[in-house]
Coordinates of N, CA, C and O in Angstrom, one line a residue:
M1 N 20.3 -24.8 6.2 CA 21.3 -24.5 5.0 C 19.7 -25.6 4.0 O 19.4 -26.7 4.6
A2 N 20.0 -24.9 2.7 CA 18.8 -26.0 2.0 C 19.5 -27.5 1.5 O 20.5 -27.3 1.1
N3 N 18.8 -28.4 1.2 CA 19.3 -29.9 1.4 C 18.8 -30.3 0.3 O 19.7 -31.6 -0.4
S4 N 18.1 -29.9 -1.1 CA 18.0 -30.1 -2.3 C 17.6 -28.9 -3.2 O 17.6 -27.6 -2.8
K5 N 17.9 -29.3 -4.3 CA 18.1 -28.1 -5.5 C 16.6 -27.6 -5.5 O 16.7 -25.9 -5.7
S6 N 15.4 -28.3 -4.9 CA 14.4 -27.4 -5.1 C 14.2 -26.7 -4.3 O 13.7 -25.6 -4.0
A7 N 14.6 -26.6 -2.8 CA 14.8 -26.4 -2.0 C 15.5 -24.6 -1.9 O 15.1 -23.8 -1.5
E8 N 16.6 -24.9 -2.5 CA 17.5 -23.9 -3.1 C 16.8 -22.6 -4.0 O 17.0 -21.6 -3.9
K9 N 16.0 -23.1 -5.1 CA 15.4 -23.1 -5.8 C 13.9 -21.8 -5.0 O 13.8 -20.7 -5.0
R10 N 13.9 -22.7 -3.9 CA 12.6 -21.7 -3.4 C 13.2 -20.8 -2.8 O 12.8 -19.8 -2.4
I11 N 14.4 -20.8 -1.8 CA 15.1 -19.9 -1.2 C 15.3 -18.8 -2.2 O 14.9 -17.5 -1.5
R12 N 15.4 -18.9 -3.4 CA 15.9 -17.8 -4.0 C 14.8 -17.2 -4.8 O 14.6 -16.1 -4.7
Q13 N 13.6 -17.8 -5.0 CA 12.3 -17.1 -4.9 C 12.0 -16.7 -3.7 O 10.9 -15.1 -4.6
N14 N 11.5 -16.9 -2.8 CA 11.3 -15.8 -1.6 C 12.2 -14.9 -1.4 O 11.2 -13.9 -1.0
G15 N 13.3 -14.8 -1.7 CA 14.1 -13.6 -1.6 C 13.8 -12.5 -2.6 O 13.3 -11.6 -1.9
K16 N 13.7 -13.1 -3.2 CA 13.0 -12.3 -4.7 C 11.5 -11.5 -4.1 O 11.4 -10.4 -4.5
R17 N 10.8 -12.3 -4.0 CA 9.2 -11.9 -4.1 C 9.4 -11.3 -2.5 O 8.9 -10.3 -2.9
R18 N 10.5 -11.4 -1.7 CA 10.1 -10.3 -0.5 C 10.7 -9.0 -0.6 O 9.8 -8.3 -0.5
L19 N 11.4 -9.0 -1.5 CA 12.4 -7.7 -1.9 C 10.8 -6.8 -2.6 O 10.9 -5.5 -2.3
R20 N 10.0 -7.6 -3.9 CA 9.3 -7.1 -4.7 C 8.1 -6.9 -3.4 O 7.6 -5.7 -4.1
N21 N 7.7 -7.5 -2.8 CA 6.3 -7.0 -2.1 C 6.7 -6.2 -1.2 O 6.2 -5.0 -0.5
R22 N 8.2 -6.0 -0.4 CA 8.7 -4.7 0.5 C 8.6 -3.6 -0.4 O 8.1 -2.6 0.3
S23 N 9.1 -3.4 -1.5 CA 8.7 -2.2 -2.1 C 7.6 -1.7 -2.3 O 7.2 -0.2 -2.5
H24 N 6.4 -2.8 -2.9 CA 5.0 -2.1 -3.2 C 4.7 -1.8 -1.2 O 3.9 -1.1 -1.7
R25 N 4.7 -2.3 -0.6 CA 4.4 -2.3 1.0 C 4.7 -0.7 1.2 O 3.9 0.0 1.7
N26 N 6.2 -0.7 0.9 CA 6.9 0.6 1.5 C 5.6 2.0 0.7 O 5.6 2.7 1.1
R27 N 5.6 1.7 -0.6 CA 5.1 2.5 -1.5 C 3.9 3.1 -1.0 O 3.5 4.3 -0.9
A28 N 2.8 2.0 -0.8 CA 1.7 2.1 0.0 C 1.4 3.2 1.2 O 1.1 4.0 1.3
R29 N 2.7 2.6 1.6 CA 2.5 3.4 3.1 C 2.9 4.7 2.6 O 2.4 5.9 3.3
T30 N 3.9 5.1 2.2 CA 4.2 6.6 1.5 C 3.2 7.3 1.2 O 2.8 8.5 1.4
L31 N 2.2 6.8 0.0 CA 1.3 7.5 -0.5 C 0.4 7.7 0.5 O -0.2 9.0 0.4
V32 N -0.2 6.5 1.4 CA -0.9 7.0 2.7 C -0.7 8.2 3.1 O -1.3 8.5 3.6
K33 N 0.7 7.8 3.9 CA 1.3 9.2 4.7 C 1.0 10.7 3.8 O 0.4 11.6 4.6
R34 N 1.7 10.4 2.9 CA 1.5 11.5 2.2 C -0.3 12.2 1.7 O -0.1 13.8 2.0
A35 N -1.4 11.2 1.8 CA -2.3 11.5 1.6 C -3.3 12.4 2.9 O -3.5 13.4 3.3
R36 N -2.7 11.5 4.0 CA -2.9 12.1 5.6 C -2.2 13.9 5.5 O -2.8 14.4 6.2
V37 N -1.1 14.0 4.8 CA -0.6 15.3 5.4 C -1.2 16.4 4.3 O -1.6 17.3 5.1
E38 N -1.6 15.7 3.3 CA -2.2 17.0 2.2 C -3.5 17.1 3.1 O -4.3 18.1 3.2
I39 N -4.3 15.9 3.4 CA -5.4 16.5 4.3 C -5.3 17.3 5.5 O -6.0 18.1 5.6
E40 N -4.5 16.8 6.1 CA -4.1 18.1 7.2 C -3.7 19.5 6.8 O -3.8 20.4 8.0
G41 N -3.5 19.3 5.9 CA -3.0 20.8 5.3 C -4.0 21.3 5.1 O -3.8 23.1 4.8
G42 N -4.9 21.2 4.6 CA -6.5 21.6 4.2 C -7.0 22.2 3.1 O -7.8 22.5 3.1
D43 N -6.2 22.0 1.8 CA -5.9 22.4 0.5 C -6.9 20.9 -0.3 O -6.3 19.5 -0.1
A44 N -7.8 21.1 0.0 CA -9.2 19.9 -0.5 C -8.4 19.4 -2.1 O -8.9 18.2 -2.1
T45 N -8.4 20.3 -2.6 CA -7.9 19.5 -4.2 C -6.6 18.6 -4.5 O -6.7 17.6 -5.2
S46 N -6.0 19.0 -3.8 CA -4.9 18.6 -3.5 C -5.1 17.2 -2.6 O -4.2 16.0 -2.9
A47 N -5.7 17.4 -2.0 CA -5.9 16.3 -0.7 C -6.3 14.9 -1.7 O -6.6 14.2 -1.3
E48 N -7.6 15.8 -2.5 CA -8.4 14.6 -3.2 C -7.5 14.0 -4.1 O -7.5 12.5 -4.1
E49 N -6.4 14.5 -4.8 CA -5.6 13.9 -5.7 C -4.8 12.9 -4.9 O -4.7 11.9 -5.4
A50 N -4.0 13.3 -3.9 CA -3.3 12.4 -3.0 C -3.8 10.9 -2.3 O -3.5 9.9 -2.7
T51 N -5.6 11.5 -2.1 CA -6.0 10.2 -1.6 C -6.0 9.5 -2.8 O -6.4 8.1 -2.6
R52 N -7.1 10.0 -3.9 CA -7.1 8.7 -5.0 C -5.9 8.2 -5.5 O -6.0 7.1 -5.7
V53 N -4.4 8.6 -5.7 CA -3.2 8.1 -5.5 C -3.0 7.2 -4.7 O -2.5 6.0 -4.6
A54 N -3.5 7.4 -3.5 CA -3.0 6.3 -2.5 C -3.7 5.1 -2.5 O -3.7 4.1 -2.1
M55 N -5.5 5.2 -2.7 CA -6.2 4.3 -2.8 C -5.9 3.3 -4.3 O -6.3 2.5 -3.9
R56 N -5.6 3.9 -5.0 CA -5.2 3.2 -6.2 C -3.8 2.4 -5.9 O -4.2 1.2 -6.2
D57 N -3.2 2.4 -4.8 CA -1.9 2.0 -4.7 C -2.2 0.9 -3.6 O -1.8 -0.4 -3.9
L58 N -2.7 1.2 -3.2 CA -3.8 0.4 -1.8 C -4.3 -0.7 -2.6 O -4.2 -2.0 -2.4
D59 N -5.3 -0.2 -3.8 CA -5.4 -1.5 -4.5 C -4.5 -2.5 -5.1 O -4.8 -3.5 -5.4
K60 N -3.8 -1.6 -5.9 CA -2.7 -2.6 -6.2 C -2.0 -3.4 -5.7 O -1.9 -4.9 -6.0
A61 N -1.7 -3.0 -4.3 CA -1.1 -4.0 -3.5 C -2.0 -4.8 -3.0 O -1.2 -6.4 -2.7
A62 N -2.9 -4.9 -2.7 CA -3.9 -5.9 -2.4 C -4.4 -6.9 -3.6 O -4.3 -8.1 -3.3
S63 N -4.2 -6.3 -4.7 CA -4.6 -7.6 -5.7 C -3.3 -8.0 -6.3 O -3.6 -9.2 -6.9
K64 N -2.2 -7.7 -5.7 CA -0.6 -8.7 -6.0 C -0.5 -9.3 -4.6 O 0.1 -10.5 -4.8
G65 N -1.2 -9.4 -3.8 CA -1.2 -10.3 -2.7 C -0.3 -9.7 -1.7 O 0.5 -10.6 -0.3
V66 N 0.5 -8.3 -1.8 CA 1.2 -8.0 -0.5 C 0.5 -7.6 0.6 O 1.3 -7.7 1.8
I67 N -0.7 -6.8 0.6 CA -1.4 -6.6 1.9 C -2.9 -7.2 1.6 O -3.1 -7.8 0.7
H68 N -3.3 -7.5 2.5 CA -4.8 -8.7 2.8 C -5.7 -7.3 2.0 O -5.7 -6.3 1.9
K69 N -6.9 -8.0 1.1 CA -7.6 -6.9 0.4 C -8.4 -6.2 1.7 O -9.2 -5.0 1.3
R70 N -9.0 -6.7 2.8 CA -9.4 -5.9 4.1 C -8.6 -5.0 4.6 O -9.0 -4.3 5.3
N71 N -7.4 -5.3 4.8 CA -6.5 -4.1 4.9 C -6.6 -2.8 4.3 O -6.6 -1.7 4.6
A72 N -6.2 -3.4 3.0 CA -6.8 -2.0 2.1 C -7.8 -1.6 1.9 O -7.8 -0.1 2.2
A73 N -9.3 -2.1 2.3 CA -10.2 -1.3 2.4 C -10.1 -0.8 3.7 O -11.1 0.3 4.0
R74 N -9.7 -1.1 5.1 CA -9.5 -0.2 6.2 C -8.8 1.1 5.6 O -9.3 2.0 6.1
R75 N -7.9 0.5 5.3 CA -7.2 2.0 5.0 C -7.8 2.9 4.1 O -7.3 4.1 4.4
K76 N -8.4 2.5 3.2 CA -9.2 3.5 2.0 C -10.5 3.7 2.9 O -10.4 5.4 2.6
S77 N -11.0 3.2 3.9 CA -12.1 4.0 4.6 C -11.4 4.9 5.5 O -12.3 6.1 5.8
R78 N -10.6 5.0 6.3 CA -9.9 5.9 7.1 C -9.4 7.2 6.5 O -9.7 8.2 6.9
L79 N -9.1 6.6 5.3 CA -8.3 8.1 4.4 C -9.9 8.7 3.8 O -9.9 9.8 4.0
M80 N -11.0 7.9 3.5 CA -11.8 8.7 3.4 C -12.7 9.3 4.3 O -13.6 10.7 4.1
K81 N -12.9 9.0 5.2 CA -13.1 9.2 6.7 C -12.4 10.5 6.6 O -13.4 11.6 7.3
R82 N -11.1 11.2 7.0 CA -10.9 12.1 6.7 C -10.7 13.0 6.0 O -11.0 14.1 6.3
L83 N -11.2 12.5 4.5 CA -11.3 13.4 3.4 C -12.5 14.0 3.4 O -12.7 15.1 3.5
N84 N -13.3 13.3 4.2 CA -14.9 13.5 4.1 C -14.7 14.5 5.1 O -15.8 15.7 5.2
A85 N -14.3 14.5 6.3 CA -14.3 15.4 7.2 C -13.8 17.0 6.8 O -14.1 18.0 7.3
L86 N -12.6 16.7 6.5 CA -12.2 18.0 5.6 C -13.2 18.5 4.6 O -13.3 19.9 4.7
R87 N -13.8 18.0 3.7 CA -15.1 18.2 2.7 C -16.0 19.2 3.8 O -16.3 20.3 3.3
A88 N -16.5 18.6 4.6 CA -17.7 19.2 5.8 C -17.1 20.3 6.4 O -17.9 20.9 6.1
D89 N -15.5 20.7 6.6 CA -15.4 21.8 7.5 C -15.3 22.8 6.3 O -15.6 23.9 6.6
A90 N -14.6 22.5 5.1 CA -15.1 23.8 3.7 C -16.0 24.0 3.1 O -17.0 24.2 4.0

């Protein structure tokens, strides 16, 4: 339990930030998964759109400090690798 007013405030702030970060992280994961499903579906145009949306969300999460910038770069790279393989097959 907190022993000072500042510690109580810090607990409140951390709780709010945890919930906010969790929503950003879950949204990014969902959009990446949706992009992967679209890529595996084989439709290049919808896959490109889903990938673009996922990459934008990953950049937002990284800029807010929810995930590390290199983590976002790695995920974007893996998405683009899959998307380029789809384009090469088509």
